[in-house]
Amino acid sequence: MSTKNYDIKDIKLAERGRFRMEWAAKEMPVLRLLEERFAADRPLDGMRLAACLHITAETANLARVLQAGGADVVLTASNPLSTQDDVAATLVSHFEIPVFAIKGEDNETYYQHLHAALDHRPHMTMDDGMDLVAALHKDRRSLLENVVGGTEETTTGVIRLKAMAAQGALEFPVIAVNDALTKHFFDNRYGTGQSTMDGIIRATNVLIAGKNVVVAGYGWCSRGIAMRASGLGGNIIVTEVDPLKALEAVMDGYRVLPMAEAARVGDIFVSATGDIHVLDLHHFEAMKDGAIMANSGHFNVEVNIPALEAMAVKITRVRDFLDEYQLADGRRLYLIGEGRLVNLAAAEGHPSAVMDMSFANQALAAAYMRQHADELENNVYPVPDAIDKEVALLKLTAMGIQIDTLTAEQDNYLNSWTEGT
Ligand SMILES: NC(=O)c1ccc[n+]([C@@H]2O[C@H](COP(=O)([O-])OP(=O)(O)OC[C@H]3O[C@@H](n4cnc5c(N)ncnc54)[C@H](O)[C@@H]3O)[C@@H](O)[C@H]2O)c1
């Protein structure tokens, strides 16, 4: 366990990180507004808040809002490969926010960092994938009595939390920020769509046009990836297990195939399902020489990496974040970013403009939790509708876009049943 009050790569990177934070802030007008509001109202005064999030410029701007609201914030990474080391340095040196995160840290260090954040004895947790909440409940139960509540950023974390709550194992209420419409409609779709393709291109520099791009899943993330890969000229093939999602993919104009068939024709494979071994041994056996694989789901389990390693006669890092697996039959398969979130490992994560909305939800959900924790049970709660609507309205206003409001006549009409044909 770390005894220092931070653990980052290099404090001297702070100046570069500050520019990066400021650049991101330009696209985060809603957070800027909340920072002013939080500084005036101090809704998190006296709260120790441990956040396990991707340490990016956008997260740094969120941390500033929480700090302005009176929270004593500590940050740890939610993925060993997603940390922007310069931003981590800025948070420590310019804002006195302790950070425990180094890009490329091994699993052991990842968990040491997580525990170092828990040493902070948080009143609130802010998680992305639920690793912090899991560690609290499994290894640090004595700290649970301090915790009033938490928030969760992503689909996989919400699924894990709901499983915990169903078993009666969750010891405090958590707000599922992911489920806010102003989060997953935008962050998961447009954010993951753009940044996943960005990660694949940065890692490989391959031309997408004319390639068969196999997208596993057609949920919020995958449909964003399919949309952007299609825009770059890829021939999209979708694989699904949910008939409704598969039907949507068909009617959106994509080819839908079982993965066993897609494996034979795909040039680039991207998985974003939240599921395990979506790309498995029998798929690797069928793939073409040169096939490239990437994962944009939360954990590095969507590609069966142990099976791929076992098959390989040689593994070579051929570019930053790109490993070549040479197979006994001579074929070479490629895996980007060690099968971890490709958009964060090989690119910079979501563009700030979408994180503006996700993190506005985080900040407002944290303030709501502080105010209402007493009334909540140890369960998973949606973001209140009023917060969701407020975030959408603030974003539109910041973009200079106005919309109509219902007239009294329309309001009355929409709330009545008597008028027909
Ligand atoms: N890369 C990022 O920055 C980022 C951002 C947000 C969410 N996520 C993560 O991405 C994953 C997906 O999130 P989402 O919001 O799109 O979830 P979602 O529930 O909307 O979609 C997941 C889809 O995958 C499908 N699926 C499950 N198993 C499958 C299989 N074996 N083959 C094909 N399809 C399968 C499901 O039927 C579902 O339609 C989660 O792990 C989430 O935490 C990543």
Short mmCIF file of C-alpha atoms and ligand atoms in Angstrom, two decimals:
data_model
loop_
_atom_site.label_atom_id
_atom_site.label_comp_id
_atom_site.label_asym_id
_atom_site.label_seq_id
_atom_site.Cartn_x
_atom_site.Cartn_y
_atom_site.Cartn_z
CA MET A 1 0.00 0.00 0.00
CA SER A 2 1.35 3.45 -0.87
CA THR A 3 2.48 5.64 2.00
CA LYS A 4 2.91 8.76 -0.17
CA ASN A 5 -0.11 10.95 -0.65
CA TYR A 6 0.11 10.49 -4.40
CA ASP A 7 1.72 8.18 -6.93
CA ILE A 8 2.10 9.44 -10.46
CA LYS A 9 4.62 9.08 -13.28
CA ASP A 10 6.38 12.43 -13.23
CA ILE A 11 5.39 15.70 -11.56
CA LYS A 12 7.41 17.61 -14.18
CA LEU A 13 4.71 16.83 -16.77
CA ALA A 14 2.32 19.20 -14.98
CA GLU A 15 2.62 22.16 -17.35
CA ARG A 16 1.71 20.07 -20.38
CA GLY A 17 -1.22 18.61 -18.45
CA ARG A 18 -2.48 22.05 -17.56
CA PHE A 19 -2.68 23.04 -21.24
CA ARG A 20 -4.48 19.81 -21.96
CA MET A 21 -6.97 20.45 -19.13
CA GLU A 22 -7.62 23.99 -20.34
CA TRP A 23 -8.10 22.80 -23.92
CA ALA A 24 -10.67 20.23 -22.75
CA ALA A 25 -12.43 22.83 -20.58
CA LYS A 26 -13.21 24.92 -23.68
CA GLU A 27 -15.60 22.17 -24.77
CA MET A 28 -17.11 21.71 -21.31
CA PRO A 29 -19.39 24.73 -20.77
CA VAL A 30 -21.88 22.88 -18.57
CA LEU A 31 -19.15 21.82 -16.15
CA ARG A 32 -17.85 25.39 -16.11
CA LEU A 33 -21.26 26.64 -15.11
CA LEU A 34 -21.58 23.97 -12.43
CA GLU A 35 -18.16 24.91 -11.07
CA GLU A 36 -19.43 28.43 -10.44
CA ARG A 37 -22.63 27.13 -8.91
CA PHE A 38 -20.78 24.61 -6.71
CA ALA A 39 -18.31 27.26 -5.54
CA ALA A 40 -21.23 29.39 -4.37
CA ASP A 41 -23.42 26.64 -2.87
CA ARG A 42 -20.74 24.19 -1.61
CA PRO A 43 -23.06 21.15 -1.92
CA LEU A 44 -20.25 18.71 -1.07
CA ASP A 45 -18.75 20.59 1.85
CA GLY A 46 -16.85 18.29 4.18
CA MET A 47 -17.26 15.20 2.00
CA ARG A 48 -14.24 12.98 1.35
CA LEU A 49 -14.79 11.61 -2.14
CA ALA A 50 -12.76 8.77 -3.68
CA ALA A 51 -13.11 8.63 -7.47
CA CYS A 52 -11.99 5.67 -9.56
CA LEU A 53 -12.21 7.13 -13.07
CA HIS A 54 -10.08 7.28 -16.20
CA ILE A 55 -7.53 9.98 -15.36
CA THR A 56 -8.03 12.22 -18.35
CA ALA A 57 -8.25 15.97 -18.93
CA GLU A 58 -12.04 15.71 -18.75
CA THR A 59 -11.93 13.90 -15.41
CA ALA A 60 -9.54 16.56 -14.13
CA ASN A 61 -12.13 19.20 -14.95
CA LEU A 62 -14.76 17.20 -13.08
CA ALA A 63 -12.42 16.92 -10.08
CA ARG A 64 -12.14 20.72 -10.07
CA VAL A 65 -15.94 21.04 -9.92
CA LEU A 66 -16.18 18.58 -7.03
CA GLN A 67 -13.40 20.42 -5.23
CA ALA A 68 -15.15 23.76 -5.83
CA GLY A 69 -18.24 22.18 -4.25
CA GLY A 70 -16.30 21.53 -1.06
CA ALA A 71 -15.31 17.89 -1.58
CA ASP A 72 -11.94 16.58 -0.52
CA VAL A 73 -11.21 14.53 -3.65
CA VAL A 74 -8.75 11.69 -4.27
CA LEU A 75 -8.41 10.01 -7.66
CA THR A 76 -7.33 6.55 -8.76
CA ALA A 77 -7.43 5.12 -12.27
CA SER A 78 -10.25 2.86 -13.43
CA ASN A 79 -8.00 1.18 -16.00
CA PRO A 80 -4.25 0.50 -15.99
CA LEU A 81 -3.82 1.92 -19.50
CA SER A 82 -6.11 4.95 -19.51
CA THR A 83 -4.15 7.46 -17.42
CA GLN A 84 -2.87 10.67 -18.97
CA ASP A 85 0.29 11.08 -16.90
CA ASP A 86 0.60 14.80 -17.58
CA VAL A 87 -2.93 15.45 -16.33
CA ALA A 88 -2.27 13.38 -13.20
CA ALA A 89 0.76 15.61 -12.55
CA THR A 90 -1.29 18.79 -12.98
CA LEU A 91 -3.93 17.66 -10.51
CA VAL A 92 -1.28 16.98 -7.89
CA SER A 93 0.88 20.03 -8.44
CA HIS A 94 -1.62 22.74 -9.40
CA PHE A 95 -4.76 21.67 -7.56
CA GLU A 96 -3.51 19.62 -4.63
CA ILE A 97 -5.70 16.70 -5.62
CA PRO A 98 -3.97 13.41 -4.73
CA VAL A 99 -3.80 11.03 -7.69
CA PHE A 100 -2.76 7.38 -7.69
CA ALA A 101 -2.37 6.39 -11.34
CA ILE A 102 0.38 5.70 -13.84
CA LYS A 103 -0.27 4.76 -17.47
CA GLY A 104 0.86 1.18 -18.05
CA GLU A 105 0.83 0.18 -14.38
CA ASP A 106 0.55 -3.56 -13.75
CA ASN A 107 -2.48 -5.14 -12.11
CA GLU A 108 -0.85 -5.25 -8.70
CA THR A 109 -0.07 -1.51 -8.79
CA TYR A 110 -3.57 -0.83 -10.09
CA TYR A 111 -5.05 -2.40 -6.96
CA GLN A 112 -2.47 -0.80 -4.67
CA HIS A 113 -3.55 2.55 -6.07
CA LEU A 114 -7.18 1.74 -5.56
CA HIS A 115 -6.49 0.91 -1.92
CA ALA A 116 -4.44 4.07 -1.50
CA ALA A 117 -7.53 6.03 -2.57
CA LEU A 118 -9.61 4.06 -0.08
CA ASP A 119 -7.11 4.96 2.66
CA HIS A 120 -8.69 8.40 2.26
CA ARG A 121 -11.73 6.94 4.14
CA PRO A 122 -14.31 8.22 1.65
CA HIS A 123 -17.82 9.35 2.46
CA MET A 124 -18.65 8.97 -1.21
CA THR A 125 -17.43 6.81 -4.07
CA MET A 126 -17.41 7.71 -7.74
CA ASP A 127 -16.70 4.63 -9.80
CA ASP A 128 -16.24 3.64 -13.44
CA GLY A 129 -16.68 -0.12 -13.63
CA MET A 130 -17.27 -0.74 -9.89
CA ASP A 131 -13.75 -1.80 -8.93
CA LEU A 132 -13.70 0.69 -6.04
CA VAL A 133 -17.03 -0.44 -4.62
CA ALA A 134 -15.97 -4.09 -5.02
CA ALA A 135 -12.69 -3.50 -3.14
CA LEU A 136 -14.55 -1.67 -0.37
CA HIS A 137 -17.01 -4.52 0.07
CA LYS A 138 -14.47 -7.33 -0.29
CA ASP A 139 -11.31 -6.06 1.42
CA ARG A 140 -12.02 -2.84 3.32
CA ARG A 141 -15.32 -3.47 5.09
CA SER A 142 -14.33 -1.43 8.12
CA LEU A 143 -14.52 1.67 5.90
CA LEU A 144 -18.12 1.00 4.87
CA GLU A 145 -19.58 2.74 7.92
CA ASN A 146 -18.26 6.10 6.65
CA VAL A 147 -19.81 5.80 3.20
CA VAL A 148 -23.13 7.54 2.57
CA GLY A 149 -23.40 6.70 -1.12
CA GLY A 150 -21.79 6.53 -4.52
CA THR A 151 -22.20 7.06 -8.23
CA GLU A 152 -21.32 4.78 -11.15
CA GLU A 153 -20.26 5.90 -14.62
CA THR A 154 -20.52 2.92 -16.96
CA THR A 155 -22.79 0.10 -18.17
CA THR A 156 -20.58 -2.68 -16.83
CA GLY A 157 -20.42 -1.05 -13.39
CA VAL A 158 -24.20 -0.66 -13.29
CA ILE A 159 -24.66 -4.34 -14.24
CA ARG A 160 -22.28 -5.41 -11.45
CA LEU A 161 -23.95 -3.09 -8.90
CA LYS A 162 -27.41 -4.41 -9.76
CA ALA A 163 -26.12 -7.97 -9.30
CA MET A 164 -24.74 -6.96 -5.91
CA ALA A 165 -27.95 -5.25 -4.85
CA ALA A 166 -30.02 -8.27 -5.96
CA GLN A 167 -27.94 -10.46 -3.65
CA GLY A 168 -28.41 -7.98 -0.79
CA ALA A 169 -24.64 -7.40 -0.75
CA LEU A 170 -24.59 -3.67 -1.50
CA GLU A 171 -24.04 -1.64 1.68
CA PHE A 172 -24.87 1.87 0.44
CA PRO A 173 -27.00 3.51 -2.27
CA VAL A 174 -25.47 4.19 -5.68
CA ILE A 175 -26.75 6.38 -8.51
CA ALA A 176 -26.36 4.84 -11.97
CA VAL A 177 -25.06 7.86 -13.86
CA ASN A 178 -24.65 5.70 -16.98
CA ASP A 179 -28.42 5.31 -17.19
CA ALA A 180 -29.08 9.05 -17.50
CA LEU A 181 -30.22 9.71 -21.06
CA THR A 182 -27.83 12.66 -21.29
CA LYS A 183 -25.06 10.14 -20.54
CA HIS A 184 -25.48 6.99 -22.58
CA PHE A 185 -27.30 8.49 -25.59
CA PHE A 186 -24.28 10.72 -26.16
CA ASP A 187 -21.17 9.46 -24.33
CA ASN A 188 -21.63 5.77 -25.14
CA ARG A 189 -22.77 6.42 -28.71
CA TYR A 190 -20.99 9.49 -30.08
CA GLY A 191 -18.10 9.45 -27.61
CA THR A 192 -17.24 5.77 -27.95
CA GLY A 193 -18.01 5.85 -31.67
CA GLN A 194 -15.51 8.57 -32.48
CA SER A 195 -12.80 7.73 -29.94
CA THR A 196 -12.79 4.02 -30.69
CA MET A 197 -12.11 4.66 -34.36
CA ASP A 198 -9.52 7.24 -33.27
CA GLY A 199 -7.77 4.59 -31.15
CA ILE A 200 -7.80 2.00 -33.93
CA ILE A 201 -6.42 4.48 -36.43
CA ARG A 202 -3.72 5.85 -34.10
CA ALA A 203 -2.57 2.34 -33.22
CA THR A 204 -2.52 0.98 -36.78
CA ASN A 205 -2.87 3.84 -39.28
CA VAL A 206 -4.83 1.43 -41.50
CA LEU A 207 -7.30 2.74 -44.05
CA ILE A 208 -10.83 1.93 -42.92
CA ALA A 209 -12.39 2.50 -46.35
CA GLY A 210 -13.12 -0.78 -48.08
CA LYS A 211 -12.36 -2.92 -45.02
CA ASN A 212 -14.80 -5.37 -43.48
CA VAL A 213 -15.30 -3.98 -39.98
CA VAL A 214 -16.96 -6.46 -37.64
CA VAL A 215 -18.68 -4.74 -34.71
CA ALA A 216 -19.67 -7.06 -31.87
CA GLY A 217 -22.86 -5.90 -30.17
CA TYR A 218 -25.34 -3.27 -31.25
CA GLY A 219 -25.85 -1.51 -27.93
CA TRP A 220 -25.15 2.16 -27.32
CA CYS A 221 -21.39 1.94 -27.78
CA SER A 222 -21.38 -0.48 -30.69
CA ARG A 223 -23.94 1.45 -32.72
CA GLY A 224 -21.77 4.53 -32.37
CA ILE A 225 -18.74 2.57 -33.55
CA ALA A 226 -20.68 1.09 -36.49
CA MET A 227 -21.91 4.55 -37.48
CA ARG A 228 -18.44 6.11 -37.44
CA ALA A 229 -16.68 3.14 -39.08
CA SER A 230 -19.32 3.26 -41.80
CA GLY A 231 -18.67 6.97 -42.25
CA LEU A 232 -15.02 6.15 -42.88
CA GLY A 233 -16.01 3.78 -45.67
CA GLY A 234 -15.91 0.47 -43.81
CA ASN A 235 -18.26 -2.37 -44.73
CA ILE A 236 -19.96 -3.00 -41.43
CA ILE A 237 -20.89 -6.44 -40.14
CA VAL A 238 -22.72 -6.56 -36.81
CA THR A 239 -22.92 -9.55 -34.48
CA GLU A 240 -25.54 -9.68 -31.70
CA VAL A 241 -27.25 -12.03 -29.26
CA ASP A 242 -30.34 -9.85 -28.77
CA PRO A 243 -32.86 -10.28 -31.65
CA LEU A 244 -34.23 -6.74 -31.24
CA LYS A 245 -30.80 -5.12 -31.48
CA ALA A 246 -29.91 -7.38 -34.41
CA LEU A 247 -33.08 -6.28 -36.19
CA GLU A 248 -32.23 -2.64 -35.61
CA ALA A 249 -28.78 -3.23 -37.09
CA VAL A 250 -30.34 -4.86 -40.17
CA MET A 251 -32.74 -1.96 -40.67
CA ASP A 252 -29.95 0.55 -40.14
CA GLY A 253 -28.48 -1.03 -43.25
CA TYR A 254 -25.78 -3.31 -41.81
CA ARG A 255 -25.04 -6.97 -42.47
CA VAL A 256 -25.71 -9.15 -39.44
CA LEU A 257 -23.87 -12.45 -39.05
CA PRO A 258 -22.97 -14.88 -36.28
CA MET A 259 -19.38 -14.23 -35.15
CA ALA A 260 -18.32 -17.68 -36.40
CA GLU A 261 -19.09 -16.50 -39.95
CA ALA A 262 -17.96 -12.91 -39.49
CA ALA A 263 -14.61 -14.18 -38.19
CA ARG A 264 -13.79 -15.58 -41.63
CA VAL A 265 -14.32 -12.31 -43.51
CA GLY A 266 -13.46 -9.54 -41.06
CA ASP A 267 -10.43 -7.27 -41.49
CA ILE A 268 -11.00 -5.32 -38.27
CA PHE A 269 -12.93 -6.58 -35.24
CA VAL A 270 -14.23 -4.30 -32.49
CA SER A 271 -16.08 -5.64 -29.49
CA ALA A 272 -18.12 -3.41 -27.15
CA THR A 273 -20.57 -5.74 -25.43
CA GLY A 274 -19.57 -5.86 -21.74
CA ASP A 275 -19.48 -9.65 -22.26
CA ILE A 276 -16.70 -12.22 -21.98
CA HIS A 277 -14.84 -14.06 -24.81
CA VAL A 278 -16.87 -12.53 -27.61
CA LEU A 279 -13.81 -13.21 -29.74
CA ASP A 280 -12.68 -16.69 -28.78
CA LEU A 281 -10.35 -19.49 -29.81
CA HIS A 282 -12.57 -20.85 -32.61
CA HIS A 283 -12.85 -17.34 -34.04
CA PHE A 284 -9.08 -16.86 -34.04
CA GLU A 285 -8.78 -20.19 -35.85
CA ALA A 286 -11.04 -18.89 -38.63
CA MET A 287 -9.60 -15.37 -39.00
CA LYS A 288 -7.68 -14.13 -42.04
CA ASP A 289 -3.98 -13.37 -41.89
CA GLY A 290 -3.61 -9.75 -40.78
CA ALA A 291 -6.93 -9.46 -38.91
CA ILE A 292 -6.90 -6.67 -36.32
CA MET A 293 -8.80 -6.90 -33.04
CA ALA A 294 -9.78 -4.18 -30.58
CA ASN A 295 -11.98 -3.99 -27.52
CA SER A 296 -14.01 -0.98 -26.43
CA GLY A 297 -15.99 -2.72 -23.66
CA HIS A 298 -15.07 -2.00 -20.07
CA PHE A 299 -12.90 -5.01 -19.19
CA ASN A 300 -10.15 -6.74 -21.16
CA VAL A 301 -12.10 -10.00 -21.33
CA GLU A 302 -14.03 -9.54 -24.58
CA VAL A 303 -11.10 -10.96 -26.55
CA ASN A 304 -9.94 -14.27 -25.05
CA ILE A 305 -6.35 -13.13 -24.65
CA PRO A 306 -5.09 -16.20 -22.75
CA ALA A 307 -6.32 -18.41 -25.61
CA LEU A 308 -4.68 -16.12 -28.16
CA GLU A 309 -1.42 -16.20 -26.22
CA ALA A 310 -1.57 -19.98 -25.98
CA MET A 311 -2.06 -20.26 -29.75
CA ALA A 312 0.80 -17.92 -30.62
CA VAL A 313 4.33 -19.11 -31.40
CA LYS A 314 5.63 -15.57 -31.15
CA ILE A 315 4.26 -12.28 -29.80
CA THR A 316 5.86 -9.04 -30.96
CA ARG A 317 5.05 -5.42 -30.12
CA VAL A 318 5.12 -4.03 -33.65
CA ARG A 319 3.92 -0.49 -32.86
CA ASP A 320 2.86 1.41 -29.75
CA PHE A 321 -0.22 -0.36 -28.42
CA LEU A 322 -0.19 -2.98 -31.18
CA ASP A 323 0.85 -6.61 -30.62
CA GLU A 324 1.36 -9.18 -33.38
CA TYR A 325 0.44 -12.77 -32.56
CA GLN A 326 2.20 -15.11 -34.97
CA LEU A 327 0.43 -18.45 -35.21
CA ALA A 328 1.92 -21.86 -36.01
CA ASP A 329 0.23 -21.92 -39.46
CA GLY A 330 1.95 -18.65 -40.39
CA ARG A 331 -1.03 -16.33 -39.96
CA ARG A 332 -0.54 -13.14 -37.95
CA LEU A 333 -3.33 -11.65 -35.84
CA TYR A 334 -3.11 -8.23 -34.22
CA LEU A 335 -4.47 -6.98 -30.91
CA ILE A 336 -4.64 -3.29 -30.02
CA GLY A 337 -3.96 -1.93 -26.53
CA GLU A 338 -3.65 -5.34 -24.85
CA GLY A 339 -7.38 -5.77 -25.35
CA ARG A 340 -8.15 -2.91 -22.97
CA LEU A 341 -10.52 -0.04 -23.82
CA VAL A 342 -9.01 0.91 -27.17
CA ASN A 343 -10.21 4.50 -27.10
CA LEU A 344 -8.44 5.18 -23.82
CA ALA A 345 -5.41 2.94 -24.30
CA ALA A 346 -4.49 4.05 -27.82
CA ALA A 347 -6.26 7.44 -28.03
CA GLU A 348 -7.46 10.01 -25.50
CA GLY A 349 -10.89 8.72 -24.54
CA HIS A 350 -14.08 10.52 -25.33
CA PRO A 351 -14.06 14.06 -26.68
CA SER A 352 -14.63 16.66 -23.98
CA ALA A 353 -17.95 17.84 -25.41
CA VAL A 354 -19.69 14.56 -24.49
CA MET A 355 -17.88 14.17 -21.18
CA ASP A 356 -19.29 17.61 -20.35
CA MET A 357 -22.71 15.99 -20.07
CA SER A 358 -21.58 12.73 -18.43
CA PHE A 359 -19.65 14.57 -15.78
CA ALA A 360 -22.34 17.20 -15.24
CA ASN A 361 -24.53 14.21 -14.32
CA GLN A 362 -21.76 12.92 -12.02
CA ALA A 363 -21.42 16.24 -10.21
CA LEU A 364 -25.17 16.78 -9.84
CA ALA A 365 -25.72 13.13 -8.85
CA ALA A 366 -23.05 13.45 -6.14
CA ALA A 367 -24.73 16.59 -4.78
CA TYR A 368 -28.11 14.84 -4.90
CA MET A 369 -26.70 11.80 -3.10
CA ARG A 370 -25.26 13.97 -0.36
CA GLN A 371 -28.66 15.59 0.16
CA HIS A 372 -30.85 12.50 -0.12
CA ALA A 373 -28.71 9.56 1.03
CA ASP A 374 -30.77 9.24 4.23
CA GLU A 375 -33.93 8.59 2.25
CA LEU A 376 -32.35 5.95 -0.01
CA GLU A 377 -31.92 2.23 0.58
CA ASN A 378 -28.84 0.18 -0.26
CA ASN A 379 -29.80 -0.09 -3.89
CA VAL A 380 -29.07 1.24 -7.38
CA TYR A 381 -30.98 4.40 -8.29
CA PRO A 382 -31.51 6.21 -11.58
CA VAL A 383 -30.37 9.80 -12.03
CA PRO A 384 -33.46 11.89 -11.21
CA ASP A 385 -35.27 12.95 -14.36
CA ALA A 386 -34.99 16.62 -13.36
CA ILE A 387 -31.18 16.39 -13.42
CA ASP A 388 -31.19 14.67 -16.81
CA LYS A 389 -33.44 17.37 -18.30
CA GLU A 390 -31.40 20.14 -16.70
CA VAL A 391 -28.18 18.80 -18.20
CA ALA A 392 -29.77 18.65 -21.67
CA LEU A 393 -31.10 22.17 -21.37
CA LEU A 394 -27.80 23.57 -20.06
CA LYS A 395 -25.95 21.91 -22.93
CA LEU A 396 -28.34 23.28 -25.55
CA THR A 397 -28.14 26.74 -24.00
CA ALA A 398 -24.34 26.59 -23.98
CA MET A 399 -24.45 25.61 -27.66
CA GLY A 400 -26.66 28.65 -28.37
CA ILE A 401 -29.59 26.47 -29.42
CA GLN A 402 -33.12 27.37 -28.41
CA ILE A 403 -36.13 25.11 -28.52
CA ASP A 404 -39.88 25.58 -28.33
CA THR A 405 -42.00 25.21 -25.22
CA LEU A 406 -45.50 23.82 -25.13
CA THR A 407 -48.31 26.37 -25.32
CA ALA A 408 -51.01 26.08 -22.65
CA GLU A 409 -53.33 24.66 -25.33
CA GLN A 410 -50.75 22.00 -26.33
CA ASP A 411 -50.02 21.11 -22.73
CA ASN A 412 -53.70 20.67 -22.08
CA TYR A 413 -54.17 18.60 -25.27
CA LEU A 414 -51.27 16.28 -24.45
CA ASN A 415 -52.68 15.67 -20.99
CA SER A 416 -56.24 14.91 -22.03
CA TRP A 417 -57.92 11.85 -23.51
CA THR A 418 -61.27 13.26 -24.57
CA GLU A 419 -60.33 14.75 -27.95
CA GLY A 420 -60.09 12.22 -30.80
CA THR A 421 -60.73 12.41 -34.55
N1 LIG B 1 -15.01 2.54 -24.51
C1 LIG B 1 -15.61 3.38 -23.69
O1 LIG B 1 -15.14 4.48 -23.43
C2 LIG B 1 -16.93 2.99 -23.10
C3 LIG B 1 -17.91 3.96 -22.86
C4 LIG B 1 -19.13 3.57 -22.33
C5 LIG B 1 -19.36 2.22 -22.04
N2 LIG B 1 -18.35 1.32 -22.25
C6 LIG B 1 -18.51 -0.12 -21.99
O2 LIG B 1 -18.90 -0.74 -23.22
C7 LIG B 1 -19.67 -1.92 -22.95
C8 LIG B 1 -21.01 -1.82 -23.68
O3 LIG B 1 -21.76 -0.72 -23.17
P1 LIG B 1 -23.14 -0.28 -23.83
O4 LIG B 1 -23.60 0.92 -23.09
O5 LIG B 1 -23.04 -0.25 -25.31
O6 LIG B 1 -24.05 -1.54 -23.39
P2 LIG B 1 -25.44 -2.03 -24.03
O7 LIG B 1 -26.08 -2.86 -22.99
O8 LIG B 1 -26.19 -0.88 -24.61
O9 LIG B 1 -24.97 -2.94 -25.26
C9 LIG B 1 -24.30 -4.15 -25.15
C10 LIG B 1 -24.80 -5.02 -26.30
O10 LIG B 1 -23.94 -6.16 -26.44
C11 LIG B 1 -24.74 -7.25 -26.80
N3 LIG B 1 -24.04 -8.50 -26.49
C12 LIG B 1 -23.82 -9.10 -25.29
N4 LIG B 1 -23.11 -10.22 -25.45
C13 LIG B 1 -22.84 -10.33 -26.78
C14 LIG B 1 -22.14 -11.29 -27.57
N5 LIG B 1 -21.58 -12.36 -27.01
N6 LIG B 1 -22.08 -11.08 -28.90
C15 LIG B 1 -22.66 -10.00 -29.48
N7 LIG B 1 -23.34 -9.07 -28.78
C16 LIG B 1 -23.43 -9.23 -27.44
C17 LIG B 1 -26.00 -7.05 -25.98
O11 LIG B 1 -27.09 -7.81 -26.51
C18 LIG B 1 -26.21 -5.55 -26.08
O12 LIG B 1 -27.02 -5.19 -27.19
C19 LIG B 1 -19.77 -1.98 -21.42
O13 LIG B 1 -18.72 -2.77 -20.94
C20 LIG B 1 -19.57 -0.53 -21.01
O14 LIG B 1 -19.16 -0.42 -19.66
C21 LIG B 1 -17.17 1.67 -22.82
#
